[in-house]
Amino acid sequence: MITHLIDTNAVIALIGRKSETLLKRVIDSDEGSMGLSTVVMHELHYGAYKSAKTSYNLETLRLFVADFSGVGFEQEGCVGRWGGPCRIGGEGNSDRSL
């Protein structure tokens, strides 16, 4: 079961081996407990396509994401700071607005 999601900056750090602490946490985690959101995957693919080494970065990304489950983003699952649903467009409580 996925208990942790890895964000875009963490993936970049892992691929580039910029953080041994982060790498150790991922390696020591239970299999299947870490996932990547579809938003993160999109950001990573976008960056790879815009990079100077597109083919290399896409292949690196393909190999990296193969070890993680993907988690979709549904607005219904969006929970604000205080546990209520988020509101898109900045209406209402600023702590629950995107």
mmCIF file with all atom_site columns, C-alpha atoms in Angstrom:
data_model
loop_
_atom_site.group_PDB
_atom_site.id
_atom_site.type_symbol
_atom_site.label_atom_id
_atom_site.label_alt_id
_atom_site.label_comp_id
_atom_site.label_asym_id
_atom_site.label_entity_id
_atom_site.label_seq_id
_atom_site.pdbx_PDB_ins_code
_atom_site.Cartn_x
_atom_site.Cartn_y
_atom_site.Cartn_z
_atom_site.occupancy
_atom_site.B_iso_or_equiv
_atom_site.pdbx_formal_charge
_atom_site.auth_seq_id
_atom_site.auth_comp_id
_atom_site.auth_asym_id
_atom_site.auth_atom_id
_atom_site.pdbx_PDB_model_num
ATOM 1  C CA . MET A 1 1  ? 0.000   0.000  0.000   1.00 0.00 ? 1  MET A CA 1
ATOM 2  C CA . ILE A 1 2  ? 1.277   3.465  -0.877  1.00 0.00 ? 2  ILE A CA 1
ATOM 3  C CA . THR A 1 3  ? 1.956   5.512  2.242   1.00 0.00 ? 3  THR A CA 1
ATOM 4  C CA . HIS A 1 4  ? 4.279   8.168  0.777   1.00 0.00 ? 4  HIS A CA 1
ATOM 5  C CA . LEU A 1 5  ? 4.329   10.206 -2.423  1.00 0.00 ? 5  LEU A CA 1
ATOM 6  C CA . ILE A 1 6  ? 7.598   11.466 -3.857  1.00 0.00 ? 6  ILE A CA 1
ATOM 7  C CA . ASP A 1 7  ? 7.520   15.014 -5.208  1.00 0.00 ? 7  ASP A CA 1
ATOM 8  C CA . THR A 1 8  ? 9.232   16.312 -8.343  1.00 0.00 ? 8  THR A CA 1
ATOM 9  C CA . ASN A 1 9  ? 12.243  17.810 -6.568  1.00 0.00 ? 9  ASN A CA 1
ATOM 10 C CA . ALA A 1 10 ? 12.823  14.570 -4.660  1.00 0.00 ? 10 ALA A CA 1
ATOM 11 C CA . VAL A 1 11 ? 12.757  12.543 -7.899  1.00 0.00 ? 11 VAL A CA 1
ATOM 12 C CA . ILE A 1 12 ? 15.304  14.896 -9.458  1.00 0.00 ? 12 ILE A CA 1
ATOM 13 C CA . ALA A 1 13 ? 17.496  14.561 -6.360  1.00 0.00 ? 13 ALA A CA 1
ATOM 14 C CA . LEU A 1 14 ? 17.192  10.768 -6.455  1.00 0.00 ? 14 LEU A CA 1
ATOM 15 C CA . ILE A 1 15 ? 18.016  10.487 -10.157 1.00 0.00 ? 15 ILE A CA 1
ATOM 16 C CA . GLY A 1 16 ? 20.967  12.841 -9.765  1.00 0.00 ? 16 GLY A CA 1
ATOM 17 C CA . ARG A 1 17 ? 22.062  11.173 -6.497  1.00 0.00 ? 17 ARG A CA 1
ATOM 18 C CA . LYS A 1 18 ? 22.052  14.549 -4.752  1.00 0.00 ? 18 LYS A CA 1
ATOM 19 C CA . SER A 1 19 ? 20.831  13.233 -1.392  1.00 0.00 ? 19 SER A CA 1
ATOM 20 C CA . GLU A 1 20 ? 22.183  10.060 0.151   1.00 0.00 ? 20 GLU A CA 1
ATOM 21 C CA . THR A 1 21 ? 19.726  10.457 3.045   1.00 0.00 ? 21 THR A CA 1
ATOM 22 C CA . LEU A 1 22 ? 16.751  10.490 0.664   1.00 0.00 ? 22 LEU A CA 1
ATOM 23 C CA . LEU A 1 23 ? 18.167  7.584  -1.335  1.00 0.00 ? 23 LEU A CA 1
ATOM 24 C CA . LYS A 1 24 ? 18.578  5.538  1.865   1.00 0.00 ? 24 LYS A CA 1
ATOM 25 C CA . ARG A 1 25 ? 14.983  6.285  2.930   1.00 0.00 ? 25 ARG A CA 1
ATOM 26 C CA . VAL A 1 26 ? 13.648  5.115  -0.422  1.00 0.00 ? 26 VAL A CA 1
ATOM 27 C CA . ILE A 1 27 ? 15.814  1.983  -0.462  1.00 0.00 ? 27 ILE A CA 1
ATOM 28 C CA . ASP A 1 28 ? 14.858  1.138  3.144   1.00 0.00 ? 28 ASP A CA 1
ATOM 29 C CA . SER A 1 29 ? 11.116  1.677  2.557   1.00 0.00 ? 29 SER A CA 1
ATOM 30 C CA . ASP A 1 30 ? 8.705   -1.216 2.229   1.00 0.00 ? 30 ASP A CA 1
ATOM 31 C CA . GLU A 1 31 ? 8.158   -2.345 -1.352  1.00 0.00 ? 31 GLU A CA 1
ATOM 32 C CA . GLY A 1 32 ? 5.167   -0.582 -2.860  1.00 0.00 ? 32 GLY A CA 1
ATOM 33 C CA . SER A 1 33 ? 4.950   2.021  -0.090  1.00 0.00 ? 33 SER A CA 1
ATOM 34 C CA . MET A 1 34 ? 6.164   4.940  -2.230  1.00 0.00 ? 34 MET A CA 1
ATOM 35 C CA . GLY A 1 35 ? 4.378   6.283  -5.269  1.00 0.00 ? 35 GLY A CA 1
ATOM 36 C CA . LEU A 1 36 ? 4.454   9.082  -7.821  1.00 0.00 ? 36 LEU A CA 1
ATOM 37 C CA . SER A 1 37 ? 1.443   11.231 -8.552  1.00 0.00 ? 37 SER A CA 1
ATOM 38 C CA . THR A 1 38 ? 0.394   11.756 -12.140 1.00 0.00 ? 38 THR A CA 1
ATOM 39 C CA . VAL A 1 39 ? 1.097   15.461 -11.617 1.00 0.00 ? 39 VAL A CA 1
ATOM 40 C CA . VAL A 1 40 ? 4.730   14.699 -10.716 1.00 0.00 ? 40 VAL A CA 1
ATOM 41 C CA . MET A 1 41 ? 5.080   12.335 -13.692 1.00 0.00 ? 41 MET A CA 1
ATOM 42 C CA . HIS A 1 42 ? 3.745   15.041 -15.991 1.00 0.00 ? 42 HIS A CA 1
ATOM 43 C CA . GLU A 1 43 ? 6.187   17.618 -14.609 1.00 0.00 ? 43 GLU A CA 1
ATOM 44 C CA . LEU A 1 44 ? 9.098   15.206 -15.071 1.00 0.00 ? 44 LEU A CA 1
ATOM 45 C CA . HIS A 1 45 ? 8.112   14.323 -18.636 1.00 0.00 ? 45 HIS A CA 1
ATOM 46 C CA . TYR A 1 46 ? 7.643   17.984 -19.486 1.00 0.00 ? 46 TYR A CA 1
ATOM 47 C CA . GLY A 1 47 ? 11.129  18.762 -18.167 1.00 0.00 ? 47 GLY A CA 1
ATOM 48 C CA . ALA A 1 48 ? 12.649  15.839 -20.069 1.00 0.00 ? 48 ALA A CA 1
ATOM 49 C CA . TYR A 1 49 ? 11.050  16.953 -23.344 1.00 0.00 ? 49 TYR A CA 1
ATOM 50 C CA . LYS A 1 50 ? 12.305  20.529 -22.840 1.00 0.00 ? 50 LYS A CA 1
ATOM 51 C CA . SER A 1 51 ? 15.854  19.439 -21.945 1.00 0.00 ? 51 SER A CA 1
ATOM 52 C CA . ALA A 1 52 ? 18.935  19.375 -24.163 1.00 0.00 ? 52 ALA A CA 1
ATOM 53 C CA . LYS A 1 53 ? 19.260  15.588 -23.687 1.00 0.00 ? 53 LYS A CA 1
ATOM 54 C CA . THR A 1 54 ? 15.651  14.614 -24.374 1.00 0.00 ? 54 THR A CA 1
ATOM 55 C CA . SER A 1 55 ? 16.185  10.955 -25.329 1.00 0.00 ? 55 SER A CA 1
ATOM 56 C CA . TYR A 1 56 ? 18.582  10.277 -22.474 1.00 0.00 ? 56 TYR A CA 1
ATOM 57 C CA . ASN A 1 57 ? 16.332  11.968 -19.888 1.00 0.00 ? 57 ASN A CA 1
ATOM 58 C CA . LEU A 1 58 ? 13.192  10.202 -21.137 1.00 0.00 ? 58 LEU A CA 1
ATOM 59 C CA . GLU A 1 59 ? 14.924  6.818  -20.901 1.00 0.00 ? 59 GLU A CA 1
ATOM 60 C CA . THR A 1 60 ? 16.251  7.629  -17.418 1.00 0.00 ? 60 THR A CA 1
ATOM 61 C CA . LEU A 1 61 ? 12.763  8.665  -16.370 1.00 0.00 ? 61 LEU A CA 1
ATOM 62 C CA . ARG A 1 62 ? 11.205  5.535  -17.901 1.00 0.00 ? 62 ARG A CA 1
ATOM 63 C CA . LEU A 1 63 ? 13.574  3.335  -15.908 1.00 0.00 ? 63 LEU A CA 1
ATOM 64 C CA . PHE A 1 64 ? 13.047  5.325  -12.690 1.00 0.00 ? 64 PHE A CA 1
ATOM 65 C CA . VAL A 1 65 ? 9.237   5.375  -12.727 1.00 0.00 ? 65 VAL A CA 1
ATOM 66 C CA . ALA A 1 66 ? 9.071   1.630  -13.432 1.00 0.00 ? 66 ALA A CA 1
ATOM 67 C CA . ASP A 1 67 ? 9.852   1.033  -9.742  1.00 0.00 ? 67 ASP A CA 1
ATOM 68 C CA . PHE A 1 68 ? 6.941   3.124  -8.446  1.00 0.00 ? 68 PHE A CA 1
ATOM 69 C CA . SER A 1 69 ? 3.168   2.969  -8.595  1.00 0.00 ? 69 SER A CA 1
ATOM 70 C CA . GLY A 1 70 ? 1.357   5.908  -10.119 1.00 0.00 ? 70 GLY A CA 1
ATOM 71 C CA . VAL A 1 71 ? -1.329  7.721  -8.180  1.00 0.00 ? 71 VAL A CA 1
ATOM 72 C CA . GLY A 1 72 ? -3.987  9.657  -10.055 1.00 0.00 ? 72 GLY A CA 1
ATOM 73 C CA . PHE A 1 73 ? -5.171  13.092 -9.031  1.00 0.00 ? 73 PHE A CA 1
ATOM 74 C CA . GLU A 1 74 ? -8.881  13.537 -8.448  1.00 0.00 ? 74 GLU A CA 1
ATOM 75 C CA . GLN A 1 75 ? -10.329 16.808 -7.197  1.00 0.00 ? 75 GLN A CA 1
ATOM 76 C CA . GLU A 1 76 ? -12.633 14.827 -4.911  1.00 0.00 ? 76 GLU A CA 1
ATOM 77 C CA . GLY A 1 77 ? -9.544  13.581 -3.075  1.00 0.00 ? 77 GLY A CA 1
ATOM 78 C CA . CYS A 1 78 ? -8.137  17.055 -2.537  1.00 0.00 ? 78 CYS A CA 1
ATOM 79 C CA . VAL A 1 79 ? -8.187  17.894 1.150   1.00 0.00 ? 79 VAL A CA 1
ATOM 80 C CA . GLY A 1 80 ? -7.392  21.340 2.482   1.00 0.00 ? 80 GLY A CA 1
ATOM 81 C CA . ARG A 1 81 ? -5.306  22.253 5.474   1.00 0.00 ? 81 ARG A CA 1
ATOM 82 C CA . TRP A 1 82 ? -8.241  21.904 7.848   1.00 0.00 ? 82 TRP A CA 1
ATOM 83 C CA . GLY A 1 83 ? -9.570  18.643 6.418   1.00 0.00 ? 83 GLY A CA 1
ATOM 84 C CA . GLY A 1 84 ? -12.273 20.120 4.202   1.00 0.00 ? 84 GLY A CA 1
ATOM 85 C CA . PRO A 1 85 ? -12.396 20.056 0.416   1.00 0.00 ? 85 PRO A CA 1
ATOM 86 C CA . CYS A 1 86 ? -10.208 22.493 -1.508  1.00 0.00 ? 86 CYS A CA 1
ATOM 87 C CA . ARG A 1 87 ? -11.797 25.195 -3.590  1.00 0.00 ? 87 ARG A CA 1
ATOM 88 C CA . ILE A 1 88 ? -10.335 26.044 -6.948  1.00 0.00 ? 88 ILE A CA 1
ATOM 89 C CA . GLY A 1 89 ? -10.159 29.678 -7.985  1.00 0.00 ? 89 GLY A CA 1
ATOM 90 C CA . GLY A 1 90 ? -9.250  31.248 -4.661  1.00 0.00 ? 90 GLY A CA 1
ATOM 91 C CA . GLU A 1 91 ? -12.800 31.557 -3.356  1.00 0.00 ? 91 GLU A CA 1
ATOM 92 C CA . GLY A 1 92 ? -13.537 31.169 0.322   1.00 0.00 ? 92 GLY A CA 1
ATOM 93 C CA . ASN A 1 93 ? -11.050 30.271 3.020   1.00 0.00 ? 93 ASN A CA 1
ATOM 94 C CA . SER A 1 94 ? -7.527  30.901 1.733   1.00 0.00 ? 94 SER A CA 1
ATOM 95 C CA . ASP A 1 95 ? -6.230  27.867 3.660   1.00 0.00 ? 95 ASP A CA 1
ATOM 96 C CA . ARG A 1 96 ? -8.425  25.640 1.498   1.00 0.00 ? 96 ARG A CA 1
ATOM 97 C CA . SER A 1 97 ? -8.004  27.355 -1.861  1.00 0.00 ? 97 SER A CA 1
ATOM 98 C CA . LEU A 1 98 ? -5.681  26.372 -4.644  1.00 0.00 ? 98 LEU A CA 1
#
